[in-house]
Coordinates of C-alpha atoms in Angstrom, one line a residue:
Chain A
X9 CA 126.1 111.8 81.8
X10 CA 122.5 111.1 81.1
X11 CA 120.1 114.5 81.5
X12 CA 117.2 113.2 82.6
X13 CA 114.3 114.6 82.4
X14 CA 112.1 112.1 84.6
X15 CA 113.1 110.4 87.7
X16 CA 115.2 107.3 87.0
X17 CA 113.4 104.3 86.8
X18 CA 115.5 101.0 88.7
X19 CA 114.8 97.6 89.2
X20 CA 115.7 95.8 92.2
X21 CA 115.5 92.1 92.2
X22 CA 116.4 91.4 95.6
X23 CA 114.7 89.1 98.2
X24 CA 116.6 89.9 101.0
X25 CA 114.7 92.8 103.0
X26 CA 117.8 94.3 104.6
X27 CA 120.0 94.1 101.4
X28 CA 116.8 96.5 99.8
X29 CA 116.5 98.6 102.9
X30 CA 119.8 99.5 102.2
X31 CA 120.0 99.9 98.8
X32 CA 117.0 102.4 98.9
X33 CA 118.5 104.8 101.6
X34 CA 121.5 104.7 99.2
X35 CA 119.7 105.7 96.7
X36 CA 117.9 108.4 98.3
X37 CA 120.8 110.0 98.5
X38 CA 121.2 110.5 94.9
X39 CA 121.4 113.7 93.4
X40 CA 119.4 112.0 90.3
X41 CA 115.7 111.3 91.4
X42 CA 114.8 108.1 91.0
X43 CA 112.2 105.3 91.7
X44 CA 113.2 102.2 93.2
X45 CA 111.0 99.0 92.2
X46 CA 111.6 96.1 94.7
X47 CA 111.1 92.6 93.0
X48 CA 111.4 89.6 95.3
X49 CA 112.4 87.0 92.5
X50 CA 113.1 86.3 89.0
X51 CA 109.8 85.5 88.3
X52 CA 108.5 88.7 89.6
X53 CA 110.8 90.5 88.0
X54 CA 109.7 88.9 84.8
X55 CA 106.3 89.8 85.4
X56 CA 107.3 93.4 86.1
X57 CA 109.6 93.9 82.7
X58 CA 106.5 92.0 80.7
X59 CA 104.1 94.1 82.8
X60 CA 102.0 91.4 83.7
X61 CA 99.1 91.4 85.7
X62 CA 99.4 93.3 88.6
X63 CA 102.5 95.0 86.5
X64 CA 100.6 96.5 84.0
X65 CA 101.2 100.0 84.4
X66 CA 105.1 99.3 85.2
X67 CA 107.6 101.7 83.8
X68 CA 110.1 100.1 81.9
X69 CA 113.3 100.1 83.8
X70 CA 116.4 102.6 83.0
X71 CA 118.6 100.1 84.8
X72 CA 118.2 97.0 87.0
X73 CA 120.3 95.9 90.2
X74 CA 120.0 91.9 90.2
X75 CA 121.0 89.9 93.2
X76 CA 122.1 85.8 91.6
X77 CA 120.7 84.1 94.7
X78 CA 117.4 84.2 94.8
X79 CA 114.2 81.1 95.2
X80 CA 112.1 80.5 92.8
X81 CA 114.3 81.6 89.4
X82 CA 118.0 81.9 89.6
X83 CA 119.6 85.1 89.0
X84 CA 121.9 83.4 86.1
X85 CA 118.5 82.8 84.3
X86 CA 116.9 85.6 84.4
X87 CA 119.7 87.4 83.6
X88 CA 120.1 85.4 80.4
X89 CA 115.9 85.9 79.8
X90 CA 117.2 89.4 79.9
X91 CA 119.7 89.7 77.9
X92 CA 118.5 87.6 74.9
X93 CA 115.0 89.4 75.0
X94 CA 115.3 92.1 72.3
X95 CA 112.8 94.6 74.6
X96 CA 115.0 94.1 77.3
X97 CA 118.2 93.5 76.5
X98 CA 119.6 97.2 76.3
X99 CA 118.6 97.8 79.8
X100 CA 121.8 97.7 81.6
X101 CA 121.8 95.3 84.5
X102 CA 123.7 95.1 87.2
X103 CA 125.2 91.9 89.0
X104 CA 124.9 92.8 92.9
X105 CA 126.1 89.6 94.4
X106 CA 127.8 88.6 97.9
X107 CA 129.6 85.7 95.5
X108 CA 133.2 86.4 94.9
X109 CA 133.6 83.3 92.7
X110 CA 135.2 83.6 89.2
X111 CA 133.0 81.1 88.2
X112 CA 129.9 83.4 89.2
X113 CA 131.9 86.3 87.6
X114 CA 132.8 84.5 84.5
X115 CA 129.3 83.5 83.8
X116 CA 127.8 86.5 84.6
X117 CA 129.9 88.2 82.2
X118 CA 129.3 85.5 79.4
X119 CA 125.8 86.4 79.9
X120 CA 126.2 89.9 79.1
X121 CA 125.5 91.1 82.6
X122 CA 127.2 95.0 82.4
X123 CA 128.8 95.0 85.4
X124 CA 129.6 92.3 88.6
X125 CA 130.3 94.1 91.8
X126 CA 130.7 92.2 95.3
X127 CA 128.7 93.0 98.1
X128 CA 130.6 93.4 100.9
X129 CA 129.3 91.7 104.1
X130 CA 130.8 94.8 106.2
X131 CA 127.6 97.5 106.7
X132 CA 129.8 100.4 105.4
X133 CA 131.6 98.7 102.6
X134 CA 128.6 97.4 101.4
X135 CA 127.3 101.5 101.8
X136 CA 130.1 102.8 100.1
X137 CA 130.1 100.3 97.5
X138 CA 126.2 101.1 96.4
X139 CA 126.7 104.4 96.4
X140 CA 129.1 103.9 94.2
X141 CA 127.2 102.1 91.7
X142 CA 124.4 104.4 92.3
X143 CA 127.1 107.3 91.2
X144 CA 128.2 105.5 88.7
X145 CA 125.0 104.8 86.9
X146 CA 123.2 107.4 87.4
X147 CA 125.3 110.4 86.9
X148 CA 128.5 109.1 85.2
X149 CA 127.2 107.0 82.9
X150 CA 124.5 107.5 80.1
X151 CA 121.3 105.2 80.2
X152 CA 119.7 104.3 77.1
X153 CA 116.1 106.4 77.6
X154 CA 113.3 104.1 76.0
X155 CA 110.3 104.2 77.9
X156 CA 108.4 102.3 75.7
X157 CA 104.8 103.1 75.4
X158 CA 101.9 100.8 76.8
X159 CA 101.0 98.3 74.5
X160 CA 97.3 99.2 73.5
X161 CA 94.6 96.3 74.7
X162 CA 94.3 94.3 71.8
Chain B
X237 CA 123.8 121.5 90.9
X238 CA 126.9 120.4 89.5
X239 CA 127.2 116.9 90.6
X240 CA 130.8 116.1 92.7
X241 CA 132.3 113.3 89.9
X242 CA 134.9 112.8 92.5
X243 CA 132.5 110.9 94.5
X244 CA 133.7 107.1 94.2
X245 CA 135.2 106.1 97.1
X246 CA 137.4 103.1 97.3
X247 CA 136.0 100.9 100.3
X248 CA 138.6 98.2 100.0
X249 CA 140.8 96.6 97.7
X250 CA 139.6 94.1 95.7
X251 CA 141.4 91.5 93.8
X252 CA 142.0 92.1 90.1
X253 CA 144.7 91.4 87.4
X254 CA 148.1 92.6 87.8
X255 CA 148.6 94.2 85.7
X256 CA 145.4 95.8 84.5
X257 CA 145.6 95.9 80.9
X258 CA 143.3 98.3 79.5
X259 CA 143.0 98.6 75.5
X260 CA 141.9 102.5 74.4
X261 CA 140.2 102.4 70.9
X262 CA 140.8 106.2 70.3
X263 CA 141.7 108.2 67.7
X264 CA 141.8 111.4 68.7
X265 CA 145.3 111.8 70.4
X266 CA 144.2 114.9 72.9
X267 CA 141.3 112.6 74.2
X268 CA 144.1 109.5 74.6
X269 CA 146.1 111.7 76.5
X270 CA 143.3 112.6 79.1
X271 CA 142.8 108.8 79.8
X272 CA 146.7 108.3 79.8
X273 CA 146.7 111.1 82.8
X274 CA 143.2 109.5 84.3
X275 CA 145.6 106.2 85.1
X276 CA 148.9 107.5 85.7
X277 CA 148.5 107.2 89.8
X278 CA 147.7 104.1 89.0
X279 CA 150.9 101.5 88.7
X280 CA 149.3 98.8 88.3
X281 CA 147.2 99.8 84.6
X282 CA 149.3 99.1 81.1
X283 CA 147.3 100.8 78.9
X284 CA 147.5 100.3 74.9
X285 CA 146.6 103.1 72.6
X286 CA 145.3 101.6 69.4
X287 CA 143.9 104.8 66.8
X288 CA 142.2 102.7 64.1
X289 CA 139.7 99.4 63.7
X290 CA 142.2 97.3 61.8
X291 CA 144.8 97.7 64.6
X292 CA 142.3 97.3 67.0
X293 CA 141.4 93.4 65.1
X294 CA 145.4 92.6 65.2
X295 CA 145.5 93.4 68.8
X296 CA 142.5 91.8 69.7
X297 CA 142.7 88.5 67.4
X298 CA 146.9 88.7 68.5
X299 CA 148.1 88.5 65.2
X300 CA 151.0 90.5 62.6
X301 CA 152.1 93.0 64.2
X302 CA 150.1 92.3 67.9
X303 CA 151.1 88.5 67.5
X304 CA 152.2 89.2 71.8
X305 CA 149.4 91.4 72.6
X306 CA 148.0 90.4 76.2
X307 CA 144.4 89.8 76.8
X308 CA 142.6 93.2 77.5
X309 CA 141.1 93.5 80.8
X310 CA 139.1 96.6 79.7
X311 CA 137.9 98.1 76.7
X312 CA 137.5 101.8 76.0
X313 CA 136.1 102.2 73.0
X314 CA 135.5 105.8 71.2
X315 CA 132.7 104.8 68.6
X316 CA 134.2 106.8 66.2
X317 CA 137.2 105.2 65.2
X318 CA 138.3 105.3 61.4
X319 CA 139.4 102.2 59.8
X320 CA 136.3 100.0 60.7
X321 CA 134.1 101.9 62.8
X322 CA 133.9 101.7 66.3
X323 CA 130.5 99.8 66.2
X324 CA 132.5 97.0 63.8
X325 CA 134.7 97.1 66.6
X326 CA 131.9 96.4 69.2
X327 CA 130.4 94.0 67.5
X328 CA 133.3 91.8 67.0
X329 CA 134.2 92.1 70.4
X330 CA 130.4 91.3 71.5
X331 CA 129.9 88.2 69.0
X332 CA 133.2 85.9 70.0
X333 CA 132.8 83.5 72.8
X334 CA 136.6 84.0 73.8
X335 CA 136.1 87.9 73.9
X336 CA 132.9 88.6 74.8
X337 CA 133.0 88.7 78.1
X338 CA 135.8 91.7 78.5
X339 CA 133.8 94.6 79.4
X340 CA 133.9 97.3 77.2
X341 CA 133.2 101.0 77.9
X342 CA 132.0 103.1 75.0
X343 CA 132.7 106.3 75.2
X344 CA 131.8 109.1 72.5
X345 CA 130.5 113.0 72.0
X346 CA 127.2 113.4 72.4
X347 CA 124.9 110.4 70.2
X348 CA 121.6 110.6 69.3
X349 CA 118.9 108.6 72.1
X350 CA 118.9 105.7 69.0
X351 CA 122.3 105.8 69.2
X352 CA 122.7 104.7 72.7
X353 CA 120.2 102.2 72.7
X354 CA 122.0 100.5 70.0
X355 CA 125.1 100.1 71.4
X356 CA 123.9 98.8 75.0
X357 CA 121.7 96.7 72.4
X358 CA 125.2 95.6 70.9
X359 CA 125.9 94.8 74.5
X360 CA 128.3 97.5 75.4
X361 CA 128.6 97.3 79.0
X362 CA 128.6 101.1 79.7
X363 CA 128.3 104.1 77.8
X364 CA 129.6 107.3 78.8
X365 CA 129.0 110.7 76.9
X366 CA 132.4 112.9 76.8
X367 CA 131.9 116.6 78.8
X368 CA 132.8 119.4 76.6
X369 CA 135.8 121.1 79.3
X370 CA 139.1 119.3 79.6
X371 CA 139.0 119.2 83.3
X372 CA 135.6 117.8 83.4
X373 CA 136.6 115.3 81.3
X374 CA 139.8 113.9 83.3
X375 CA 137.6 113.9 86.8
X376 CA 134.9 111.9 84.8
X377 CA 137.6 109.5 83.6
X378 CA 139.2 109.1 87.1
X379 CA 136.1 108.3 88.5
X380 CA 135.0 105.8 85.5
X381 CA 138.1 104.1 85.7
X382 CA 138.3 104.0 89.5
X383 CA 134.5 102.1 89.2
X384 CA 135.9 99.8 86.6
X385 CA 138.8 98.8 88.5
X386 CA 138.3 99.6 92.0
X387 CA 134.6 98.3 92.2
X388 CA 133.3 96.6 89.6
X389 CA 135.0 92.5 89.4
X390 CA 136.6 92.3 86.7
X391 CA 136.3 88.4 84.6
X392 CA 139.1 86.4 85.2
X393 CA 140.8 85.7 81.8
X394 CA 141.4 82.0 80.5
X395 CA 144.6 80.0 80.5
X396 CA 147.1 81.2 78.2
X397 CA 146.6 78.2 75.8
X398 CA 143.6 79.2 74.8
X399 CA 144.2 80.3 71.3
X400 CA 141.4 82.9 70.4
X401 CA 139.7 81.6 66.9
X402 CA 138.8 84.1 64.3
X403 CA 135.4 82.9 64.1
X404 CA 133.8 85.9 62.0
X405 CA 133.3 85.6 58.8
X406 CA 134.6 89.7 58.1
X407 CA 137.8 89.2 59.2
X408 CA 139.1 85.8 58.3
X409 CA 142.6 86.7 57.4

């Protein structure tokens, strides 16, 4: 498991408000510290992992939870914008989506997302099931630890 | 504080493959037997042990020896494997279109931060760092195989007819 020696650093792209409610008291729980970051769309989420504007002092993620159905960008894309970025695409992201479709799953996959887990309409399915990922990520598995420094104004 | 691996709980089962078939790229035959006892409650897993890179190319392009080798469901992949190295292995399995979606779970001794980065970089979908004890080790892999399989969706694979083309120029036969 990863030793870290700074809180985690995670990425939520998620515009449901409940969904991320959740997700951060599961996360609390953790006994790995962490920061949650909430971003509400693809396009924010972009902005965040390019640290643009308002994003400028944004920590580059250790991993990123990514809901598929989201306005403005679809999850597919930016997961693809991800993944073919060569900044980005070690982060490992996760698929969080309420879409049991193979054809969702399949593409994800193709896409290089690193995992695709359900979301379970059911309160403490859907409970049990972040906490799993949360346990999975953060104390099973070993992140790749790149914070990358703040590029200098040019 | 010693963090409780045991924690994944299984909320419900989802659906997934049956069987499971879960390919182990692993050479060292005390580490294969840990994962072998990290499934064995588990009927519905068929795991292949495959102990060097040119084995692990038959199997996965289904050819000499492996010409009947099922599609695997799961890698687990020890970097270190002789023959072609495990990161050969990795990339192959990252580069073609009929493969590249299987998840595959690196697992290794302790690598270097570069290391790391490089093989999530190669698109490895997990990598997990193997504890020095031996019972530490088999909780770890019960509780990374029960995310894989209990949690995680697995991708569907495709029809049968699909016949997987050697498309890299290394290994054309």
């Amino acid at each position: 498991m990863t030793s870290h020696k700074r809180p985690v650093e995670i990425l939520l792209v998620e515009d449901n408000p409940g969904d991320v409610e959740l997700t951060r008291d599961a996360f609390a729980d953790s006994t790995m510290p962490n920061h949650i970051h909430v971003a509400g769309d693809g396009v924010e989420a972009l902005d965040f992992l390019h640290r643009n504007g308002p994003y400028a002092d944004a920590p580059r993620p250790d991993v990123i939870l990514l809901d598929l159905n989201m306005p403005r960008m679809d999850g597919k894309e930016l997961l693809s914008l991800i993944k073919n970025d060569a900044d980005l695409k070690a982060i490992p992201v996760v698929v969080l989506s309420s879409s049991e479709a193979a054809t969702d799953i399949g593409k994800s996959y193709r896409l290089h997302a690193n995992c695709y887990v359900s979301k379970p309409g059911e309160l403490a399915q859907f409970m049990r099931v972040v906490h799993a990922v949360e346990d999975f990520w953060l104390v099973m598995a070993t992140l790749p630890d790149r914070q990358t420094p703040r590029p200098s104004a040019a | 504080m010693k963090p409780n691996l045991n924690r994944i709980e299984i909320p419900y089962e989802i659906p997934r493959p049956k069987p499971v078939n879960v390919l182990l790229l692993e050479d060292n035959m005390a580490d294969a037997e840990l994962v072998s006892e990290a499934v064995a409650s588990d009927d519905n897993i068929t795991l292949h042990v495959i102990d060097n890179g040119d084995d692990a190319f038959d199997f996965i392009y289904r050819r000499n020896t492996y010409a009947r080798a099922p599609r695997p469901d799961l890698v687990l992949l020890d970097l270190n494997l002789p023959g072609k190295s495990g990161r050969e292995v990795l990339k192959v399995l990252k580069a073609e279109a009929a493969l590249l979606d299987i998840p595959v779970v690196v697992v290794s001794g302790a690598e270097s931060a570069d290391d790391i980065i490089e093989a999530y970089s190669l698109q490895a979908n997990c990598f997990i760092t193997k504890p020095a004890g031996l019972e530490e080790s088999l909780q770890l892999l019960r509780s990374v195989m029960r995310y894989w399989l209990h949690i995680v969706r697995l991708p569907t694979p495709p029809p049968e007819n699909v016949v997987i083309v050697n498309t890299s120029p290394e290994h054309r036969a």
